[in-house]
Short mmCIF file of C-alpha atoms and ligand atoms in Angstrom, two decimals:
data_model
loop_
_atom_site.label_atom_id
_atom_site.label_comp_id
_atom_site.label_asym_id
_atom_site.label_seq_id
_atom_site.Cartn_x
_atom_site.Cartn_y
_atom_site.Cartn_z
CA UNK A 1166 -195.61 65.79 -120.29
CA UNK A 1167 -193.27 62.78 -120.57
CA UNK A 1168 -191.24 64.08 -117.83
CA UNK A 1169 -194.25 64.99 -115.01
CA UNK A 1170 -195.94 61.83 -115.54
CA UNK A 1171 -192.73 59.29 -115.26
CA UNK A 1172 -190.26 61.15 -113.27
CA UNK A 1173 -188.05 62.29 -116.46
CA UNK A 1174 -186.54 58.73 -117.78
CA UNK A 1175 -187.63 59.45 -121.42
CA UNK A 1176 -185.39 62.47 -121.94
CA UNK A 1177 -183.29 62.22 -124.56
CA UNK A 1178 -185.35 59.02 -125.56
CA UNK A 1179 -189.04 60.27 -126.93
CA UNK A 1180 -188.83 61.69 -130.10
CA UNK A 1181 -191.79 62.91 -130.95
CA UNK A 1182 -195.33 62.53 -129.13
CA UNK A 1183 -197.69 61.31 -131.64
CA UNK A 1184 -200.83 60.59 -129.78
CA UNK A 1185 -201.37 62.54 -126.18
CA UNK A 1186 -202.69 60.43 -123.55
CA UNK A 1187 -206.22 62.82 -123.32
CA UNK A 1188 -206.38 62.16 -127.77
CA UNK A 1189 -206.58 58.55 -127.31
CA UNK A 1190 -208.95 58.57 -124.09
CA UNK A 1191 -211.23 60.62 -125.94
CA UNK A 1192 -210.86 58.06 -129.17
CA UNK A 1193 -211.62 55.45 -127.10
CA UNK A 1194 -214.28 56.48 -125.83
CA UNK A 1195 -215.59 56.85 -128.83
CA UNK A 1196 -214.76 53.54 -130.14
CA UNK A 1197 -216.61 52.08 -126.99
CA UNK A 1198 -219.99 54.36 -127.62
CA UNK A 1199 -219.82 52.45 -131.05
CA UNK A 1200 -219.27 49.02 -130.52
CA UNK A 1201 -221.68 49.85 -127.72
CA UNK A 1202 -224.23 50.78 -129.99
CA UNK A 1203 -223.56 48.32 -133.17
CA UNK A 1204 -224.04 45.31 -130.19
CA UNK A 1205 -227.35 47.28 -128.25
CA UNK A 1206 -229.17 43.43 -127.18
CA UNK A 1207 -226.51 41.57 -127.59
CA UNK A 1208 -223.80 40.38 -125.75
CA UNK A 1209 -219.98 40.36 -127.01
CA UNK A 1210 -216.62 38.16 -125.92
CA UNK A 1211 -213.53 40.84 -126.82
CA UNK A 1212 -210.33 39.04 -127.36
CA UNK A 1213 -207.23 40.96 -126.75
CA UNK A 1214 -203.91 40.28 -128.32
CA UNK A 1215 -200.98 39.69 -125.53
CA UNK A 1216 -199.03 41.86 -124.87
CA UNK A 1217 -199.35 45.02 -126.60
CA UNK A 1218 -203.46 45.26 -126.70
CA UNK A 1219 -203.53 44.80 -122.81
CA UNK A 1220 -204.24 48.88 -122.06
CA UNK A 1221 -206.04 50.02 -125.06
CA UNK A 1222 -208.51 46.63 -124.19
CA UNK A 1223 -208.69 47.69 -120.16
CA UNK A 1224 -209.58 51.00 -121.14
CA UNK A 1225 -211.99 50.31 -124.10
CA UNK A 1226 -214.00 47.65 -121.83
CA UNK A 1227 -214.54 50.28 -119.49
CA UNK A 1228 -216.74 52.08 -122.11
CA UNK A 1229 -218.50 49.36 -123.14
CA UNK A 1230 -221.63 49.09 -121.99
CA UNK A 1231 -223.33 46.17 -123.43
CA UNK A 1232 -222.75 42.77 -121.52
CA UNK A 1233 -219.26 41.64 -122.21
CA UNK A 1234 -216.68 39.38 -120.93
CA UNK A 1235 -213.03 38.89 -121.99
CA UNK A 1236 -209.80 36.33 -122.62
CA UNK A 1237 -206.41 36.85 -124.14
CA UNK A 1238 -204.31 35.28 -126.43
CA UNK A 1239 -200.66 35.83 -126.48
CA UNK A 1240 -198.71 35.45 -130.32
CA UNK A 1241 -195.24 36.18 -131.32
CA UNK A 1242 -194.08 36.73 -134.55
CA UNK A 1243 -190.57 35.90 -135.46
CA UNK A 1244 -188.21 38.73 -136.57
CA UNK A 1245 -186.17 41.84 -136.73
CA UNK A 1246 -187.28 43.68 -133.43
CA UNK A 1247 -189.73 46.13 -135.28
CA UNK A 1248 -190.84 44.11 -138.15
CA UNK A 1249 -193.23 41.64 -138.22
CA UNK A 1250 -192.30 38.42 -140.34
CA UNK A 1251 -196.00 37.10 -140.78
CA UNK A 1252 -195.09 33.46 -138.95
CA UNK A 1253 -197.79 33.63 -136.31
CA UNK A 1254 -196.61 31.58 -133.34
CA UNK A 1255 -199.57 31.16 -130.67
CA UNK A 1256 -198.24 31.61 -127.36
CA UNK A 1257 -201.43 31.25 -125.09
CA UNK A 1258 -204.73 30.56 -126.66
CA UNK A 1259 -208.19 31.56 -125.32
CA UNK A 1260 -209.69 29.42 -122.81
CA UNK A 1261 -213.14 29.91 -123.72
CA UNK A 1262 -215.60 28.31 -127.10
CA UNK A 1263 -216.32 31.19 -129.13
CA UNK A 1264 -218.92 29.44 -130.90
CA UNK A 1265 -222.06 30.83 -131.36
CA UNK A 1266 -220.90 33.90 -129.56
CA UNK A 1267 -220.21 37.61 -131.21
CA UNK A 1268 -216.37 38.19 -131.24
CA UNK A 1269 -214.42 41.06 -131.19
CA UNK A 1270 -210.78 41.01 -131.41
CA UNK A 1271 -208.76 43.89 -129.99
CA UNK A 1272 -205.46 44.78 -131.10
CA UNK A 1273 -203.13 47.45 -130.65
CA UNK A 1274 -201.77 48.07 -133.66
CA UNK A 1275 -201.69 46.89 -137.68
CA UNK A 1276 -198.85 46.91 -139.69
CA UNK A 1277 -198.21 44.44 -142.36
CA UNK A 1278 -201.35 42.94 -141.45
CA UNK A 1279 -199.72 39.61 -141.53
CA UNK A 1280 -200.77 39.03 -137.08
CA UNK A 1281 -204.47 39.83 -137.87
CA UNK A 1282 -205.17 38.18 -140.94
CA UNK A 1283 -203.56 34.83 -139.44
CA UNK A 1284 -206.32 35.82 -136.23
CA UNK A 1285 -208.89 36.58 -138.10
CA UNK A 1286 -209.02 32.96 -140.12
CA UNK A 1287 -207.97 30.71 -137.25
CA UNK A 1288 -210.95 32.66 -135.31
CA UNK A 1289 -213.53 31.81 -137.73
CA UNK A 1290 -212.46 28.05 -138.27
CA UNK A 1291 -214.35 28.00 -134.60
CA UNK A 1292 -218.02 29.32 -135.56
CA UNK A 1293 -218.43 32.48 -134.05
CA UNK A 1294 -221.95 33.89 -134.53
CA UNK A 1295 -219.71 36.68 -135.85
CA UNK A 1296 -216.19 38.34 -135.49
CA UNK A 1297 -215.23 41.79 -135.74
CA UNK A 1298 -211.75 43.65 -135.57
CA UNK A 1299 -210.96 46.64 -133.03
CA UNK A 1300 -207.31 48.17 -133.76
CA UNK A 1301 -205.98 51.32 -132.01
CA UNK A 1302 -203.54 51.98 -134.39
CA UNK A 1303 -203.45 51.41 -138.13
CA UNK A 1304 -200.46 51.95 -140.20
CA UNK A 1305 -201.97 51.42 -143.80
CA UNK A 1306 -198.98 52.21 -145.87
CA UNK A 1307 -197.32 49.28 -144.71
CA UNK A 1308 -199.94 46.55 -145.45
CA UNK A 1309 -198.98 43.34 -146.72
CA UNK A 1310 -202.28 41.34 -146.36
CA UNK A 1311 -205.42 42.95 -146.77
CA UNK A 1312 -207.50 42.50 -143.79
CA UNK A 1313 -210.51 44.03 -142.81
CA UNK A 1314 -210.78 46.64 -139.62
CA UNK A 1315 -214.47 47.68 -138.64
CA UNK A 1316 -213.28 49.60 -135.78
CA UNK A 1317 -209.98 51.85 -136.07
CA UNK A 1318 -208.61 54.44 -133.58
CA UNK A 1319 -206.01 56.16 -135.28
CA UNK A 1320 -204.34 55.66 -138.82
CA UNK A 1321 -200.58 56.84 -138.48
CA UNK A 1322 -197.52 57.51 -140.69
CA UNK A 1323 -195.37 54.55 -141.06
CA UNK A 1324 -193.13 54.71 -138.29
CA UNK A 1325 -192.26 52.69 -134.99
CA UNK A 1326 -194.09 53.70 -132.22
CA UNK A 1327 -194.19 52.76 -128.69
CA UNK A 1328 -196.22 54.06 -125.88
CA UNK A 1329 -200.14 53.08 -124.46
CA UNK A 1330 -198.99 49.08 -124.44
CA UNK A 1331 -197.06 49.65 -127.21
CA UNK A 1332 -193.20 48.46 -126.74
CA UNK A 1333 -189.88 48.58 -127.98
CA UNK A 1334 -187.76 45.35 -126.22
CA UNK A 1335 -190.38 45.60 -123.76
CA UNK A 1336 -190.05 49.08 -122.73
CA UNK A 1337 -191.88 51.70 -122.51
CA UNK A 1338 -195.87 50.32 -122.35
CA UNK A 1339 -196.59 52.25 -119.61
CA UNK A 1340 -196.36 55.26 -120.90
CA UNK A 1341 -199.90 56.66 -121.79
CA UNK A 1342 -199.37 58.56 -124.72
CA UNK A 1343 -198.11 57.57 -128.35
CA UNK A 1344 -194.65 58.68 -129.40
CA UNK A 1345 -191.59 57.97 -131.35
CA UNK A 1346 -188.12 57.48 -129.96
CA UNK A 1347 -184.74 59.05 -130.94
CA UNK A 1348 -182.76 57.33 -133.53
CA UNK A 1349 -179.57 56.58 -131.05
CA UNK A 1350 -182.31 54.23 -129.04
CA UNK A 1351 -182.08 51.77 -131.79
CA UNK A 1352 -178.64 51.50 -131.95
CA UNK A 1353 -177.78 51.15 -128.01
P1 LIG B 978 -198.29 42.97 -138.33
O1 LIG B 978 -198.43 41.48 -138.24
O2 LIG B 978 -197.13 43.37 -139.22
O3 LIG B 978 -199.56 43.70 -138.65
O4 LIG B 978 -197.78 43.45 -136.92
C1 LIG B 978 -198.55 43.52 -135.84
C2 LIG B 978 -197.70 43.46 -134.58
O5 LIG B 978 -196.38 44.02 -134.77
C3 LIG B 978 -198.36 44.29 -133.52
O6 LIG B 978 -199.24 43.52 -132.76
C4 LIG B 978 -197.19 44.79 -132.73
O7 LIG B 978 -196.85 43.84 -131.73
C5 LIG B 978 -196.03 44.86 -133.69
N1 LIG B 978 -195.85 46.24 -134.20
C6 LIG B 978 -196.09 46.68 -135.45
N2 LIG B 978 -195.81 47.99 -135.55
C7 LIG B 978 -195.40 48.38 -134.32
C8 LIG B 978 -194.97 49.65 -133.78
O8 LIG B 978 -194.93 50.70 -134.45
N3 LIG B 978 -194.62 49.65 -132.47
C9 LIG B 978 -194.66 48.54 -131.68
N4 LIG B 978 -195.05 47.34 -132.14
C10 LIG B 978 -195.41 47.26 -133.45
#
């Protein structure tokens, strides 16, 4: 699969495929039907999470099909390369007043929980009429910080994974399937 779809450059890289690319279009797709439904009447602002939440947000939009509109905020957290370190840094903010308005924030994927729950509280200092969480990916073994998910794609093992927006030193979010690399990637 790997190998039709981007010429053969992850041989000898991707482990294992976790998630195929026609999996998570069918997932979404569900996820959009529901959010479509919960919000029938009303009108929601989705707020994606720079970079990784870029695809999964493009693709879930497209199956939404209340009224909707859109803005990004970029974070960092400080670290080791594939552990989050729970200090938040905000990047890029939104541009937009989310007051009053119903608020859906899209992320790729939840580890320690430590990104979202940081979101999730600066978010409602601002008086949305009210704020829900999308995820793709949800690792719950490696929680830290409880927070709460009302929409959730997948829950996985706890391992790195890259693939769908997901990235390892910025590689490797083009790929539209989930998957796990070799060991020796790490170490290169
Ligand atoms: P948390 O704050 O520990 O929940 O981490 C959330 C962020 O860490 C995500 O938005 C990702 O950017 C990154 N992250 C966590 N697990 C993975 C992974 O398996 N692959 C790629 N990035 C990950």
């Amino acid at each position: 699969m790997g190998a039709g779809i981007l010429g053969g450059y992850l041989d000898g890289i991707q482990e294992e495929i976790l998630l195929s690319a026609g999996a998570i279009q069918k997932r979404v797709r569900e996820l959009g039907e529901a959010i479509s439904r919960d919000y029938a009447g009303r009108e929601v602002f989705l707020v994606g999470v720079l970079k990784g939440a870029w695809v999964f947000l493009a693709d879930l939009a497209r199956q939404i099909t209340v009224p909707a509109s859109f803005d990004f905020m970029s974070v960092s957290s400080y670290g080791a390369a594939t552990r989050s370190s729970g200090v938040v840094q905000i990047i890029k903010d939104i541009e937009e007043s989310i007051e009053g308005r119903h608020v859906i924030i899209v992320e790729d994927i939840v580890d320690s929980g430590l990104t979202l729950s940081y979101l999730v509280s600066m978010l409602k200092t601002r008086h949305p009429a009210s704020l829900k969480v999308c995820v793709l990916l949800d690792k719950p073994d490696r929680r830290v910080t409880p927070v709460d998910l009302d929409y959730v794609g997948f829950a996985i093992p706890d391992a790195f994974v890259v693939g769908y927006g997901l990235d390892y030193a910025g590689n490797y979010r083009h790929v539209p399937y989930v998957f796990t690399l070799r060991p020796e990637v790490y170490t290169r």
